[in-house]
Tab-separated table of N, CA and C in Angstrom:
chain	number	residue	atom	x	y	z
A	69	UNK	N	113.933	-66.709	-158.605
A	69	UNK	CA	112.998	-67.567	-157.892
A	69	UNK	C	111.566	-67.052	-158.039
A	70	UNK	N	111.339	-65.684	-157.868
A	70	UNK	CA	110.072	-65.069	-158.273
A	70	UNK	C	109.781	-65.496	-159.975
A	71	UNK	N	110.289	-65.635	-160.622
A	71	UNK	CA	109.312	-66.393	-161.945
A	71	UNK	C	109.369	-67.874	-161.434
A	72	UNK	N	109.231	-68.501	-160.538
A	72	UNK	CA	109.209	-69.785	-160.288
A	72	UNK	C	107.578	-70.211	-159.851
A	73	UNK	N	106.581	-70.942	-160.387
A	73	UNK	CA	105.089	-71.002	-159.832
A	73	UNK	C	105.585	-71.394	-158.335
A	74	UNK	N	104.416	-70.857	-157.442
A	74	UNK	CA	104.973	-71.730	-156.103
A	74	UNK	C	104.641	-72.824	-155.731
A	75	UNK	N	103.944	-73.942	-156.732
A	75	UNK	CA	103.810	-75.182	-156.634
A	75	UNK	C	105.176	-75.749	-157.029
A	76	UNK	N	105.999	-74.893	-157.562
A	76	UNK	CA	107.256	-76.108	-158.427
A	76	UNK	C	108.297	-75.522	-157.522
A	77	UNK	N	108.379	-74.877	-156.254
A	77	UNK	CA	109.372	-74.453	-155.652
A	77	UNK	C	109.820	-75.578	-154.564
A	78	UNK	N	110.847	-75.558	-153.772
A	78	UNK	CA	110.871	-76.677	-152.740
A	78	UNK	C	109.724	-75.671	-151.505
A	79	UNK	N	109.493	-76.806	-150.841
A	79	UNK	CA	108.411	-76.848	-149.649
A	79	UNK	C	109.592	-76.796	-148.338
A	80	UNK	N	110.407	-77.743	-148.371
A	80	UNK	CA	111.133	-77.261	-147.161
A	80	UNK	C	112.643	-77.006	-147.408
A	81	UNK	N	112.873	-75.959	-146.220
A	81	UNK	CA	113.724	-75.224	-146.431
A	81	UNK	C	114.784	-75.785	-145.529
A	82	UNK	N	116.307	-75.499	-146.076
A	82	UNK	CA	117.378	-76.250	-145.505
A	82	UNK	C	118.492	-75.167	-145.039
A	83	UNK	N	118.874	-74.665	-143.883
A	83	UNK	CA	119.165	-73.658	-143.386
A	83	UNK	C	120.729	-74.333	-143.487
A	84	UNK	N	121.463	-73.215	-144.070
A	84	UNK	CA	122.616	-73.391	-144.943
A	84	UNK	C	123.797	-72.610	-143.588
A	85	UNK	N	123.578	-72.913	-142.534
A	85	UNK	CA	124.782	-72.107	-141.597
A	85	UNK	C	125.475	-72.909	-140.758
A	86	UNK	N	126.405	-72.513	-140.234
A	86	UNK	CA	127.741	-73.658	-139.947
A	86	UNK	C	127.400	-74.347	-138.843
A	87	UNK	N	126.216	-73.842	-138.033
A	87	UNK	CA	125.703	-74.580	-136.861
A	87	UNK	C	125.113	-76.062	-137.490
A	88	UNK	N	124.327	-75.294	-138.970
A	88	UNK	CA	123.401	-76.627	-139.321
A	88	UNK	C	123.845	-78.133	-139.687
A	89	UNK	N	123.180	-78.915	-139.433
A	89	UNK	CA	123.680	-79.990	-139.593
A	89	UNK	C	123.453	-80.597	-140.475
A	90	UNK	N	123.847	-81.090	-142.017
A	90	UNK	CA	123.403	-81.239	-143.702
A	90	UNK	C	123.403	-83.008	-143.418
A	91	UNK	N	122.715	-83.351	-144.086
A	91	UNK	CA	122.589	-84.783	-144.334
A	91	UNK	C	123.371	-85.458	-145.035
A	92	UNK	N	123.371	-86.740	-145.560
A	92	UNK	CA	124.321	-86.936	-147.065
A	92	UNK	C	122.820	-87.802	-147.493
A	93	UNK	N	122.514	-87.234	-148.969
A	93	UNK	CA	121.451	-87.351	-149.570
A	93	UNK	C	121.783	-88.953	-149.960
A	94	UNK	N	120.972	-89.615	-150.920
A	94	UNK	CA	121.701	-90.777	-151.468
A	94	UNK	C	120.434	-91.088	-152.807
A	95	UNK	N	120.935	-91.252	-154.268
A	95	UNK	CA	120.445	-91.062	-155.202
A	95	UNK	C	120.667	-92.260	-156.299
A	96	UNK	N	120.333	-93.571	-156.363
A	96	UNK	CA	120.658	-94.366	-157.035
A	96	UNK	C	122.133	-94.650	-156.667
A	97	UNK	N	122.570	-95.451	-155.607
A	97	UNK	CA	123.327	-95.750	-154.934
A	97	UNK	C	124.884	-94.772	-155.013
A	98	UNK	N	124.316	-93.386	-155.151
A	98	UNK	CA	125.322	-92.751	-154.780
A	98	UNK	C	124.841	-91.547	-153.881
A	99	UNK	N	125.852	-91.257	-153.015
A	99	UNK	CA	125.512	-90.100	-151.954
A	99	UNK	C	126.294	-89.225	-152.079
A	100	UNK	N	125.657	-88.447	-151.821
A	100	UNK	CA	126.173	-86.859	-151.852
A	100	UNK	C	126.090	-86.141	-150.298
A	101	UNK	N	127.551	-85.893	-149.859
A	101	UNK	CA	127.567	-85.193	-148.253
A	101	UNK	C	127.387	-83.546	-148.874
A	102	UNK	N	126.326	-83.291	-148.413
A	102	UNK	CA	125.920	-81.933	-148.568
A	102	UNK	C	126.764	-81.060	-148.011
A	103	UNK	N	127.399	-81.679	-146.996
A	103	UNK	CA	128.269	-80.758	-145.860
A	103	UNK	C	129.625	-80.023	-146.627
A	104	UNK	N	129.828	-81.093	-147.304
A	104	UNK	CA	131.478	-81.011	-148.070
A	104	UNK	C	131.324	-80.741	-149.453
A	105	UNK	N	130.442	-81.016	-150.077
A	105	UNK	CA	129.692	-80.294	-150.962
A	105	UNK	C	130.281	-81.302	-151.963
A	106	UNK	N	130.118	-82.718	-151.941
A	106	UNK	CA	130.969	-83.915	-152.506
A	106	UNK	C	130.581	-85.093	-152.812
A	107	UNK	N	130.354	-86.011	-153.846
A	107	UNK	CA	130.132	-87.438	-153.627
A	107	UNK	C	130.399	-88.440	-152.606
A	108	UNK	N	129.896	-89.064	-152.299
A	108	UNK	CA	130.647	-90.284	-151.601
A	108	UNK	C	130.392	-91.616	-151.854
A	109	UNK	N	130.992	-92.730	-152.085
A	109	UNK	CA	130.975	-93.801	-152.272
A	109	UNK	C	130.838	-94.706	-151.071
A	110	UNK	N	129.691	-95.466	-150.480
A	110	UNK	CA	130.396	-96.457	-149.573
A	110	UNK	C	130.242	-98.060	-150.017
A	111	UNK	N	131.088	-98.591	-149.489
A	111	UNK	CA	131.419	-100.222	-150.219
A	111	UNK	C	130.896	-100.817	-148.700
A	112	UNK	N	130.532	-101.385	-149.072
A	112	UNK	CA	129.756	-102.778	-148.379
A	112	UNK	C	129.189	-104.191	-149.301
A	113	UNK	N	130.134	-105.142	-148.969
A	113	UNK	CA	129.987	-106.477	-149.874
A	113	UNK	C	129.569	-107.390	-148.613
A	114	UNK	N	128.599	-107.397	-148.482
A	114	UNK	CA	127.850	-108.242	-147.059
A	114	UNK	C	128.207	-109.706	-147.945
A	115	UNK	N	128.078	-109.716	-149.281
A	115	UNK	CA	127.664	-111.321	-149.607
A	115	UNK	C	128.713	-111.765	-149.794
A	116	UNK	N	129.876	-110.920	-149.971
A	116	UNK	CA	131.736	-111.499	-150.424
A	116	UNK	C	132.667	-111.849	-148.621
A	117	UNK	N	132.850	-113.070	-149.386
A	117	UNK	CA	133.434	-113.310	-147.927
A	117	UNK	C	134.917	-112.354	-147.374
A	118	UNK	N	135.133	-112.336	-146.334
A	118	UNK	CA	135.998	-111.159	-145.510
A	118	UNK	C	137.638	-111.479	-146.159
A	119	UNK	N	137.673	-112.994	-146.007
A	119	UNK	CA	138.919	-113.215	-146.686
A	119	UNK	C	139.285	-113.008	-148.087
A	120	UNK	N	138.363	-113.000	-149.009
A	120	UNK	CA	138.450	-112.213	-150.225
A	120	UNK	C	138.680	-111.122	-150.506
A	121	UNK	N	137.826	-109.964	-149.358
A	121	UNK	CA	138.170	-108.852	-149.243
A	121	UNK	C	139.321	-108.555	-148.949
A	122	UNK	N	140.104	-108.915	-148.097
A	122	UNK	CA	141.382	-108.890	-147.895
A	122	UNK	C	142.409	-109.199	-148.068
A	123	UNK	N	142.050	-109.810	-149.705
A	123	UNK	CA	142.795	-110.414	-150.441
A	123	UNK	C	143.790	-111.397	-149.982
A	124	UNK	N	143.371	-112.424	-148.616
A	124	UNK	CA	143.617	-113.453	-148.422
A	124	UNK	C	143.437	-115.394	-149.093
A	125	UNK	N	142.828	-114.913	-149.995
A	125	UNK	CA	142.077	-116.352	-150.472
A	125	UNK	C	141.694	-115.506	-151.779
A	126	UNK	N	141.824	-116.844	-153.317
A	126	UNK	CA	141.744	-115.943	-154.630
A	126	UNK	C	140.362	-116.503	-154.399
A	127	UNK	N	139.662	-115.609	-155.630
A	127	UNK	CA	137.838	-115.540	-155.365
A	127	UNK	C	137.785	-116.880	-156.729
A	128	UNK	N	136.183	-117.355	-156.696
A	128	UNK	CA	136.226	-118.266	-157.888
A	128	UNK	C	135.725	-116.994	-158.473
A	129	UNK	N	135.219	-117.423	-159.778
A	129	UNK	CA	134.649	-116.877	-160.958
A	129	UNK	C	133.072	-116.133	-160.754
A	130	UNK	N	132.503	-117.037	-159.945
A	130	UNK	CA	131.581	-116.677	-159.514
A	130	UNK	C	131.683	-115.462	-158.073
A	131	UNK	N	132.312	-115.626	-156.927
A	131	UNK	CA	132.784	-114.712	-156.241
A	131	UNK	C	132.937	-112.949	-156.958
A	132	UNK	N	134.148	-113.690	-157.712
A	132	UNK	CA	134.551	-112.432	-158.393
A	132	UNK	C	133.210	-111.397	-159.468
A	133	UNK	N	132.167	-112.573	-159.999
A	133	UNK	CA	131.351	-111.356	-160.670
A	133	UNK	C	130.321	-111.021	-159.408
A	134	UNK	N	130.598	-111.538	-158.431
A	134	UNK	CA	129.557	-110.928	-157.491
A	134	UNK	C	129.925	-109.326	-156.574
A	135	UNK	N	130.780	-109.937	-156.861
A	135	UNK	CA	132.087	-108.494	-155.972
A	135	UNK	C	132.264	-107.476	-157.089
A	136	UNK	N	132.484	-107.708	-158.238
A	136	UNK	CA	132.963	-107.049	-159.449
A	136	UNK	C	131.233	-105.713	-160.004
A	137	UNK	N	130.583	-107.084	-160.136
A	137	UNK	CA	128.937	-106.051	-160.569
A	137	UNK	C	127.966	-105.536	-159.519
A	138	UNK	N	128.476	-105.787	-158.328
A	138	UNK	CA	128.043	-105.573	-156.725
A	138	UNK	C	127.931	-103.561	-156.754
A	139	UNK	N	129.247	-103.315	-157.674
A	139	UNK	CA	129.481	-101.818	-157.440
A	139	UNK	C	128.406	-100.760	-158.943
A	140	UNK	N	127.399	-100.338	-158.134
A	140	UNK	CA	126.525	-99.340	-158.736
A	140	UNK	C	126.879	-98.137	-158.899
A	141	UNK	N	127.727	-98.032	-160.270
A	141	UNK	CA	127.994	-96.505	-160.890
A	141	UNK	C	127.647	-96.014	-162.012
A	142	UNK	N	126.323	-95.669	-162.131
A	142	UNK	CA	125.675	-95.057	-163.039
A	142	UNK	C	126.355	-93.810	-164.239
A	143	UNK	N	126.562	-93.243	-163.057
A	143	UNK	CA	127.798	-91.806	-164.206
A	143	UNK	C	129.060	-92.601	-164.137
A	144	UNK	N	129.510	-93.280	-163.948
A	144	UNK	CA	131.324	-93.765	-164.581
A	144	UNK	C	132.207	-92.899	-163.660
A	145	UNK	N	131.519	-92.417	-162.071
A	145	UNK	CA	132.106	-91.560	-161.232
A	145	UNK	C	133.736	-92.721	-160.626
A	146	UNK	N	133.445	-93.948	-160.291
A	146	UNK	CA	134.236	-94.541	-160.067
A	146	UNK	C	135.195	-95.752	-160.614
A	147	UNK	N	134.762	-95.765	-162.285
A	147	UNK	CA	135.353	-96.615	-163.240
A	147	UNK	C	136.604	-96.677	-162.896
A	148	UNK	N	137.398	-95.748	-162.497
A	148	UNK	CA	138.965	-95.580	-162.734
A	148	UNK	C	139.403	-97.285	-161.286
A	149	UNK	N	138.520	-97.240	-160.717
A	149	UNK	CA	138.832	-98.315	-159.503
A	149	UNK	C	137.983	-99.873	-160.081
A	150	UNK	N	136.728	-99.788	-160.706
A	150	UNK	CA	136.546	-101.071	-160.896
A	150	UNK	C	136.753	-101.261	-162.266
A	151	UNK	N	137.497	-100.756	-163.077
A	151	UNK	CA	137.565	-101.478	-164.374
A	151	UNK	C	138.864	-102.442	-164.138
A	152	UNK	N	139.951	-102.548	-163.212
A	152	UNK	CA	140.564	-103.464	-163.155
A	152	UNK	C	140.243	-104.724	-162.444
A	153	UNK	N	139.046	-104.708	-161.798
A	153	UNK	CA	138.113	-105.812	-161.547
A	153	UNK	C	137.734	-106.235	-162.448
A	154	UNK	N	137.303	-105.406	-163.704
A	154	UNK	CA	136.228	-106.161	-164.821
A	154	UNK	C	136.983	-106.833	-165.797
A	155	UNK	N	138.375	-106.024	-165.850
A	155	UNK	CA	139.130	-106.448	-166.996
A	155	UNK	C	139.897	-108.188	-166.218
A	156	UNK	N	140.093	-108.196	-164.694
A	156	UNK	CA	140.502	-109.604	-164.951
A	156	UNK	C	139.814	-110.655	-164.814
A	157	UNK	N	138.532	-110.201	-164.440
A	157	UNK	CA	137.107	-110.752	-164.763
A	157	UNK	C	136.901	-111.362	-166.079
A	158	UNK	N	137.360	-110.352	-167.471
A	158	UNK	CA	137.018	-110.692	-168.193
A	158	UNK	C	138.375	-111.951	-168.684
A	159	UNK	N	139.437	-111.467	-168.124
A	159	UNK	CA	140.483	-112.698	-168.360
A	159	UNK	C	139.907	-113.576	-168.233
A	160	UNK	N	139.357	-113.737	-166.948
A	160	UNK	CA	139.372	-115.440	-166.449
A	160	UNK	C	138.327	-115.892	-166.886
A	161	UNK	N	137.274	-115.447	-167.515
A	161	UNK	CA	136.198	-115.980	-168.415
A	161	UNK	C	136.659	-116.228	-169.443
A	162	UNK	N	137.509	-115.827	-170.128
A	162	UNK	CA	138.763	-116.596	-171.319
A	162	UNK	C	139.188	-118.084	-171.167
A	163	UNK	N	139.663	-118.407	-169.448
A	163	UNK	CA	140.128	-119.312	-168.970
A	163	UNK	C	139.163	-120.403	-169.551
A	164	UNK	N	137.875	-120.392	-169.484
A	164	UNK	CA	136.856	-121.303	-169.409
A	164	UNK	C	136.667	-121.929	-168.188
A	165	UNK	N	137.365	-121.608	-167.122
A	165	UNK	CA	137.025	-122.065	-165.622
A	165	UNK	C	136.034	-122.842	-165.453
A	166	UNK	N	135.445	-123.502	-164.702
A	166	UNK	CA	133.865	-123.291	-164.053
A	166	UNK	C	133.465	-122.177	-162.977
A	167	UNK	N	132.369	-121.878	-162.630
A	167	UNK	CA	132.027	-120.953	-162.191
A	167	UNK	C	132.594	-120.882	-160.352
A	168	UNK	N	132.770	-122.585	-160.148
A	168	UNK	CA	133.309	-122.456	-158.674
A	168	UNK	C	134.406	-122.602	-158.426
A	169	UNK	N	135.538	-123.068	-159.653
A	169	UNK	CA	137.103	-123.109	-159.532
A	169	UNK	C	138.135	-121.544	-159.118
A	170	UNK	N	139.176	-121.656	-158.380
A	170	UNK	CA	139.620	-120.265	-158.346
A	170	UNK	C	140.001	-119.818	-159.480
A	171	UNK	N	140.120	-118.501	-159.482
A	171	UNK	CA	140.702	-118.079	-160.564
A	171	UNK	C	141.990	-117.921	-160.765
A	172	UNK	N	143.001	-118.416	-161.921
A	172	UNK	CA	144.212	-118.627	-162.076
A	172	UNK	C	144.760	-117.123	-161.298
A	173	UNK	N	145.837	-117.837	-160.514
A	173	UNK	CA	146.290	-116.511	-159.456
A	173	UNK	C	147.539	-115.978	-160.611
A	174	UNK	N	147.907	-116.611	-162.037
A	174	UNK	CA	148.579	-115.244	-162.704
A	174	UNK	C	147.691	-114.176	-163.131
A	175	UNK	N	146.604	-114.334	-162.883
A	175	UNK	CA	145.658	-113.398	-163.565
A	175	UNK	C	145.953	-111.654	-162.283
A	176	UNK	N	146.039	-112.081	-161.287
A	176	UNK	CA	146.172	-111.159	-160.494
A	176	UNK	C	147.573	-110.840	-160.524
């Protein structure tokens, strides 16, 4: 740290003891709990309706790319969960649907 200029050092200091209480940072829509020393993901689809979410009602085409490209993962931290969104995404754009018809429920 002493070869560090002290303009390029941090200014405030973050007291690292079990009393302290760590934030969860958040960096291009991903957060990091400092506490646990870990990523975290949180999902919130304010614009997808509840019954979609709960996989009560199939989404149209349009639904589905809103829900599908809604999720911001820059490093590919959470691909393993939305690439089976994208891939039947990309089915049903095969279909030729329109954008407000459901999407064929063999696709799911």
């Amino acid at each position: 740290m002493k070869s560090l200029p002290p303009d390029l050092r941090a200014k405030n200091l973050v007291e690292l003891s079990e009393e302290a209480e760590l934030s969860t940072e958040r960096v291009l829509g991903l957060l990091w709990d400092a506490e646990n020393d870990c990523f975290v993901f949180k999902t919130n689809y304010p614009k997808v309706k509840e019954e979609i979410l709960k996989a009560e009602k199939v989404p149209t085409k349009r639904e589905m790319a809103s829900l599908v490209m809604s999720v911001y993962d820059p490093l590919g931290l959470v691909v393993h969960f939305t690439i089976k969104g994208r891939i039947i995404f990309q089915e049903a754009w095969t279909t030729k649907s329109d954008w407000d018809e459901e999407i064929p429920a063999e696709l799911f």
